[in-house]
Coordinates of C-alpha atoms in Angstrom, one line a residue:
M280 CA -1.0 23.5 -9.5
L281 CA -3.4 21.1 -7.7
T282 CA -7.1 21.3 -9.1
P283 CA -9.6 22.5 -6.6
M284 CA -11.3 19.2 -6.0
T285 CA -8.1 17.6 -4.7
T286 CA -7.0 20.2 -2.3
T287 CA -8.3 19.2 1.0
Y288 CA -7.2 16.6 3.5
R289 CA -9.6 15.3 6.1
C290 CA -8.9 13.6 9.4
P291 CA -11.1 10.5 9.8
A292 CA -10.7 10.6 13.5
D293 CA -11.7 14.2 14.4
G294 CA -12.8 15.9 11.1
A295 CA -10.1 18.3 11.0
R296 CA -9.3 19.7 7.5
A297 CA -6.4 21.3 5.8
P298 CA -5.5 22.2 2.2
V299 CA -3.1 19.8 0.6
D300 CA -0.6 22.6 -0.5
A301 CA -0.3 23.9 3.0
A302 CA -1.0 20.9 5.3
P303 CA 1.3 19.4 7.8
W304 CA 2.1 15.7 7.2
C305 CA -0.4 14.5 9.9
C306 CA -3.7 15.9 11.6
P307 CA -2.5 18.6 13.7
R308 CA -5.1 17.9 16.4
C309 CA -4.7 14.1 16.9
G310 CA -1.4 13.3 15.0
G311 CA -3.3 10.7 12.9
P312 CA -3.2 9.9 9.2
W313 CA -5.3 12.2 6.6
D314 CA -7.9 11.0 4.3
L315 CA -8.7 12.9 1.0
D316 CA -11.7 14.7 0.1
F317 CA -12.1 13.5 -3.5
D318 CA -15.2 12.2 -5.4
A319 CA -14.0 9.6 -7.9
G320 CA -15.6 9.8 -11.3
S321 CA -17.2 7.0 -13.1
V322 CA -14.7 4.9 -15.2
Q323 CA -16.4 3.3 -18.4
L324 CA -15.2 -0.1 -19.2
A325 CA -15.8 0.6 -22.9
A326 CA -13.5 3.4 -23.0
L327 CA -10.5 1.6 -21.7
P328 CA -9.1 -0.4 -24.6
H329 CA -8.0 2.8 -26.2
R330 CA -6.2 4.3 -23.2
V331 CA -2.6 4.2 -22.0
D332 CA -1.4 0.8 -20.7
S333 CA -0.7 1.9 -17.2
L334 CA -2.6 2.7 -14.0
W335 CA -3.2 6.1 -15.4
R336 CA -6.0 4.7 -17.7
Y337 CA -8.3 5.0 -14.8
A338 CA -8.1 8.9 -14.9
E339 CA -11.6 9.7 -13.7
A340 CA -10.9 7.9 -10.4
L341 CA -7.4 9.5 -9.6
P342 CA -6.8 12.7 -7.7
L343 CA -3.9 13.5 -9.9
G344 CA -3.3 13.4 -13.7
P345 CA -0.6 11.4 -15.4
P346 CA 2.9 12.1 -14.0
S347 CA 5.8 13.8 -15.9
A348 CA 8.0 11.2 -14.3
G349 CA 6.2 8.0 -14.6
L350 CA 7.7 4.5 -15.2
G351 CA 4.8 2.7 -16.9
E352 CA 3.5 1.4 -13.5
G353 CA 0.4 -0.8 -13.3
R354 CA -1.4 -3.3 -15.4
T355 CA 0.2 -6.3 -13.9
P356 CA -0.7 -9.9 -15.2
L357 CA -3.3 -12.0 -13.6
V358 CA -2.6 -15.8 -13.7
A359 CA -4.4 -18.8 -12.4
L360 CA -2.9 -20.8 -9.5
T361 CA -5.7 -23.2 -8.9
P362 CA -9.3 -23.5 -10.2
S363 CA -10.4 -21.1 -7.3
V364 CA -7.4 -18.8 -6.8
S365 CA -5.7 -16.5 -9.2
A366 CA -2.5 -14.3 -8.4
K367 CA -2.0 -10.8 -9.5
L368 CA 1.8 -10.4 -10.3
D369 CA 2.4 -6.9 -8.7
F370 CA 6.1 -8.0 -8.1
L371 CA 6.5 -7.2 -12.0
M372 CA 6.2 -3.4 -11.2
P373 CA 9.2 -1.1 -12.2
T374 CA 10.8 -1.3 -8.7
L375 CA 9.6 -5.0 -8.3
S376 CA 6.8 -4.3 -5.7
F377 CA 3.2 -3.1 -5.6
K378 CA 4.4 0.0 -3.6
D379 CA 5.1 1.7 -7.0
R380 CA 1.2 2.2 -7.3
G381 CA 1.2 4.6 -4.4
A382 CA 4.8 6.0 -4.7
V383 CA 4.2 7.5 -8.0
M384 CA 1.3 9.4 -6.5
L385 CA 3.3 10.8 -3.5
V386 CA 6.2 11.9 -5.7
E387 CA 4.0 13.6 -8.4
L388 CA 2.3 15.3 -5.6
A389 CA 5.7 16.5 -4.2
R390 CA 6.7 17.7 -7.7
R391 CA 3.5 19.6 -8.2
L392 CA 3.8 21.4 -4.8
G393 CA 7.0 22.9 -6.3
P394 CA 10.5 23.6 -5.2
E395 CA 9.3 26.6 -3.0
R396 CA 7.6 24.1 -0.7
V397 CA 9.6 20.9 -1.4
R398 CA 13.3 20.9 -1.3
R399 CA 13.7 17.2 -0.3
V400 CA 11.6 14.1 0.1
I401 CA 11.7 11.7 3.0
A402 CA 10.3 8.3 3.4
D403 CA 10.4 5.4 6.0
S404 CA 10.1 1.9 5.0
S405 CA 10.9 -1.8 5.6
G406 CA 12.5 -1.5 2.1
N407 CA 9.9 -1.8 -0.8
A408 CA 8.1 1.6 -0.2
G409 CA 11.4 3.3 0.2
T410 CA 12.8 1.9 -2.9
A411 CA 9.8 3.0 -4.9
V412 CA 9.9 6.5 -3.5
A413 CA 13.7 6.7 -4.1
A414 CA 13.2 5.5 -7.7
Y415 CA 10.3 8.0 -8.5
C416 CA 12.2 10.7 -6.9
A417 CA 15.2 10.0 -9.1
R418 CA 12.8 10.1 -12.1
A419 CA 11.5 13.5 -10.9
G420 CA 14.9 14.9 -10.0
L421 CA 13.9 15.3 -6.4
P422 CA 16.4 14.8 -3.5
C423 CA 15.3 11.8 -1.3
V424 CA 16.3 10.4 2.1
V425 CA 14.8 6.9 3.1
Y426 CA 14.8 5.8 6.8
V427 CA 15.0 1.9 7.1
P428 CA 15.4 -0.5 10.0
E429 CA 19.0 -1.7 10.6
A430 CA 18.0 -5.3 9.7
T431 CA 16.6 -4.4 6.3
S432 CA 17.6 -6.7 3.5
P433 CA 21.0 -5.7 2.0
K434 CA 19.4 -6.2 -1.5
K435 CA 16.8 -3.6 -0.7
T436 CA 19.3 -1.1 0.6
E437 CA 21.5 -1.6 -2.5
Q438 CA 18.5 -0.8 -4.6
I439 CA 17.6 2.4 -2.7
R440 CA 21.1 3.6 -2.8
A441 CA 21.3 2.8 -6.6
H442 CA 18.5 5.2 -7.1
G443 CA 20.5 8.0 -5.5
A444 CA 18.7 8.3 -2.3
R445 CA 20.4 8.9 0.9
L446 CA 19.9 5.9 3.3
E447 CA 19.4 6.3 7.1
R448 CA 19.7 3.1 9.0
V449 CA 17.8 3.2 12.3
A450 CA 18.5 1.0 15.3
G451 CA 15.5 -0.9 16.3
D452 CA 12.3 -2.2 14.4
R453 CA 9.9 -0.7 11.8
E454 CA 8.1 1.3 14.4
A455 CA 11.4 3.0 15.5
T456 CA 12.2 3.7 11.9
A457 CA 8.8 5.4 11.5
L458 CA 9.4 7.7 14.5
A459 CA 12.8 8.5 13.2
A460 CA 11.4 9.8 9.9
R461 CA 8.5 11.7 11.7
A462 CA 11.0 13.6 13.7
A463 CA 12.5 14.9 10.5
A464 CA 9.1 15.4 8.7
D465 CA 8.6 18.9 10.1
E466 CA 11.9 20.3 8.9
P467 CA 11.2 23.3 6.6
G468 CA 11.2 22.3 2.7
T469 CA 10.6 18.6 3.5
F470 CA 7.7 16.4 2.0
Y471 CA 7.1 13.4 4.1
A472 CA 6.2 10.7 1.6
S473 CA 4.5 8.6 4.0
H474 CA 2.7 5.7 2.6
V475 CA 0.8 5.4 5.9
H476 CA -0.3 8.9 6.6
N477 CA -0.6 10.5 3.2
P478 CA -3.9 9.4 1.4
Y479 CA -2.7 9.9 -2.1
F480 CA -0.8 6.6 -1.6
L481 CA -4.0 4.8 -1.0
H482 CA -5.5 6.4 -4.2
G483 CA -2.6 4.8 -6.0
T484 CA -2.9 1.3 -4.5
K485 CA -6.7 1.4 -5.2
T486 CA -5.9 0.9 -8.9
Y487 CA -5.0 -2.8 -8.0
V488 CA -8.7 -3.4 -7.8
Y489 CA -9.5 -1.2 -10.9
E490 CA -7.3 -3.4 -12.8
L491 CA -9.1 -6.6 -11.5
W492 CA -12.4 -5.0 -12.3
E493 CA -11.4 -4.4 -15.9
E494 CA -9.7 -7.9 -16.1
Y495 CA -12.9 -9.6 -14.9
G496 CA -15.0 -7.8 -17.4
G497 CA -16.7 -5.2 -15.1
R498 CA -17.0 -7.4 -12.0
L499 CA -14.8 -8.5 -9.1
P500 CA -14.1 -12.0 -7.7
E501 CA -15.9 -13.0 -4.5
T502 CA -13.0 -12.7 -2.4
L503 CA -9.7 -10.5 -2.3
A504 CA -7.0 -11.7 0.0
L505 CA -4.7 -8.9 1.0
P506 CA -1.5 -8.7 3.1
V507 CA -1.8 -6.4 6.0
G508 CA 0.9 -4.5 8.0
N509 CA 0.2 -0.8 7.7
G510 CA -2.8 -1.9 5.5
T511 CA -2.1 0.3 2.4
L512 CA -3.1 -2.1 -0.1
L513 CA -6.1 -3.2 1.7
L514 CA -7.5 0.2 2.3
G515 CA -6.8 1.1 -1.3
A516 CA -8.7 -2.0 -2.3
A517 CA -11.6 -1.0 0.1
L518 CA -11.6 2.5 -1.3
A519 CA -11.9 1.2 -5.0
V520 CA -14.6 -1.3 -4.0
A521 CA -16.7 1.7 -2.6
E522 CA -16.1 3.8 -5.6
L523 CA -17.0 1.1 -8.1
Y524 CA -20.0 0.1 -6.0
G525 CA -21.0 3.9 -5.4
N526 CA -20.8 4.6 -9.2
G527 CA -23.0 1.6 -10.1
L528 CA -20.1 -0.4 -11.8
I529 CA -20.5 -3.5 -9.5
G530 CA -23.4 -5.1 -8.1
E531 CA -21.8 -6.9 -5.3
R532 CA -18.8 -6.1 -3.1
P533 CA -16.1 -8.8 -2.5
A534 CA -15.1 -10.0 0.9
L535 CA -11.7 -8.7 2.1
V536 CA -9.6 -11.4 3.7
A537 CA -6.6 -9.8 5.6
V538 CA -3.6 -11.8 6.0
Q539 CA -0.9 -11.3 8.8
A540 CA 2.3 -13.1 10.0
E541 CA 1.2 -15.0 13.1
A542 CA 4.5 -13.6 14.7
V543 CA 3.1 -10.1 14.3
S544 CA -0.6 -10.1 14.1
P545 CA -2.0 -7.3 16.2
L546 CA -4.9 -6.5 14.0
A547 CA -5.9 -10.3 13.6
T548 CA -6.0 -10.6 17.4
A549 CA -8.0 -7.4 17.8
F550 CA -10.4 -8.5 14.9
H551 CA -11.2 -11.9 16.5
A552 CA -11.5 -10.4 19.9
G553 CA -14.3 -8.2 18.4
A554 CA -12.3 -4.9 19.0
D555 CA -12.7 -1.8 16.9
D556 CA -9.1 -0.8 17.5
L557 CA -5.9 -1.8 19.0
P558 CA -5.7 -1.6 22.8
P559 CA -4.0 1.4 24.3
R560 CA -0.2 1.4 24.0
R561 CA 1.4 -0.1 27.1
E562 CA 4.0 1.8 29.1
T563 CA 6.5 -1.0 28.3
A564 CA 6.0 -2.3 24.9
T565 CA 7.1 -6.0 24.2
A566 CA 9.6 -6.6 21.5
T567 CA 8.3 -7.5 18.1
A568 CA 8.8 -11.3 17.3
P569 CA 11.0 -11.9 14.2
T570 CA 9.3 -13.0 11.0
L571 CA 10.3 -13.6 7.3
A572 CA 7.4 -11.2 6.3
E573 CA 9.3 -8.1 7.3
G574 CA 7.1 -6.0 5.2
I575 CA 4.0 -6.6 7.3
A576 CA 5.7 -6.8 10.7
I577 CA 4.0 -3.6 11.9
P578 CA 3.0 -3.8 15.6
R579 CA 0.8 -0.7 15.7
P580 CA -0.5 0.5 12.2
P581 CA -1.8 4.1 12.5
R582 CA -4.8 3.2 10.4
A583 CA -5.8 0.2 12.5
R584 CA -9.3 1.3 13.2
Q585 CA -9.9 1.8 9.5
I586 CA -8.5 -1.7 8.5
L587 CA -10.6 -3.4 11.1
R588 CA -13.7 -1.7 10.0
A589 CA -13.1 -2.3 6.2
V590 CA -12.7 -5.9 6.7
R591 CA -15.8 -6.2 8.9
D592 CA -17.8 -4.0 6.6
S593 CA -17.0 -6.3 3.7
G594 CA -17.9 -9.6 5.5
G595 CA -14.4 -10.6 5.5
T596 CA -12.0 -11.9 8.2
F597 CA -8.4 -12.1 9.3
L598 CA -6.0 -15.0 8.7
T599 CA -2.5 -15.6 10.0
V600 CA 0.4 -17.7 8.6
T601 CA 3.2 -19.3 10.4
E602 CA 7.0 -19.0 9.3
N603 CA 6.9 -22.5 8.1
Q604 CA 3.8 -21.7 5.9
L605 CA 5.7 -18.6 4.5
R606 CA 8.6 -20.9 3.6
A607 CA 6.7 -23.5 2.0
A608 CA 4.6 -20.9 0.0
Q609 CA 7.7 -19.3 -1.4
R610 CA 9.0 -22.5 -2.5
D611 CA 5.7 -23.6 -4.0
L612 CA 5.4 -20.4 -6.1
A613 CA 9.1 -20.8 -7.2
A614 CA 8.3 -24.3 -8.4
R615 CA 5.5 -22.7 -10.4
G616 CA 7.9 -20.2 -12.1
L617 CA 7.2 -17.3 -9.6
F618 CA 10.0 -16.1 -7.5
V619 CA 8.5 -14.0 -4.7
E620 CA 9.8 -12.6 -1.4
P621 CA 8.4 -14.0 1.8
T622 CA 6.1 -10.9 2.5
G623 CA 4.7 -11.0 -0.9
V624 CA 3.7 -14.9 -0.5
A625 CA 1.6 -14.4 2.6
C626 CA -1.7 -14.4 0.9
W627 CA -0.9 -17.4 -1.0
A628 CA 0.3 -19.1 2.3
A629 CA -3.2 -18.4 3.8
M630 CA -5.3 -19.2 0.7
S631 CA -3.6 -22.1 -1.2
G632 CA -6.3 -24.5 -0.1
W633 CA -9.2 -22.1 -0.9
T634 CA -12.1 -23.7 -2.6
D635 CA -15.1 -21.4 -1.7
G636 CA -15.3 -19.3 -4.8
P637 CA -13.2 -17.1 -7.1
A638 CA -10.3 -15.4 -5.0
V639 CA -7.4 -13.4 -5.9
V640 CA -4.1 -12.9 -4.1
P641 CA -1.5 -10.5 -4.9
L642 CA 2.3 -11.4 -5.1
C643 CA 3.7 -8.1 -3.8
G644 CA 7.4 -8.2 -3.9
A645 CA 10.1 -10.0 -6.1
G646 CA 12.1 -12.8 -4.6
A647 CA 15.2 -11.0 -5.8
K648 CA 14.7 -8.4 -3.1
T649 CA 15.4 -10.9 -0.3
G650 CA 16.3 -14.2 -1.7
L651 CA 15.0 -17.5 -0.7
S652 CA 14.1 -18.0 2.9
A653 CA 16.1 -20.5 4.9

């Protein structure tokens, strides 16, 4: 059973509320993503050395207790790349991407809802989130279906199948894939493990910042650079910063620097135009330009307004990187002993020359998932 304090979803757009154990996958009024009514407790730094060596060590801040089917997720290394920039190696997670942080929360929620409500789990993904959901479903014994774009890396689809999930390839881009999954999400007995619409995923990704806070001895670096497609890592980071600050555990908030591929950068464009949201959808949408950073090639992220506000409120900004910068960054990291996929190097591509104070970039996905970019 879910504890009483974690049983309510809240729509950030219109204020609608619904109990977690009976809610539709999105707000029934506006169709937007949910937030979670949850007051994070204060994590005491002095208590951490004696706790489990995973993200579950931050129990007071998490809306679910430790899972029965975890994989030791979290606590990834932090290494210096330059005197000013360090990298957190989230590609060393169990399924080789940071998405494990949120996927374990979603699958544990599905398991706790019980077989009378959940007979199968579905997810949509450009690869990494679907792989993570498939792996944790396999661990939990839950049937899983993963929708991916037809151009998804064969190495990622092989990994999804290896975990026993049924793979559904969708003609078109990432947005078409999400639409296909959402069409199936209302079928009886289905739990939609949406890393975009379900806020439990964000409460998993926020542990990225809790780990940095612990690593830095109870403070945070001045700048956090974060890749942004659907924005799940950035919004999780913003959530953690708000919790740490609200509980008096940090005295200053870091600036959030959001990084997008230049080829698909709707949020960067909106931010620099001073907009609070993306412009209304056009009757005839233009095709998404190809990019090596497939994991952040999202033309219309559902949480766009929240992402833009989080970056502005932090005093941060948006940066974009070219395809040549992505290629160069991947090869540069490989020469340093770190083989990371093109999406995962986006922040290093943007921040490699940074000298303005301590900053951290995440290396989000292993190079073995896609290979070396041509």
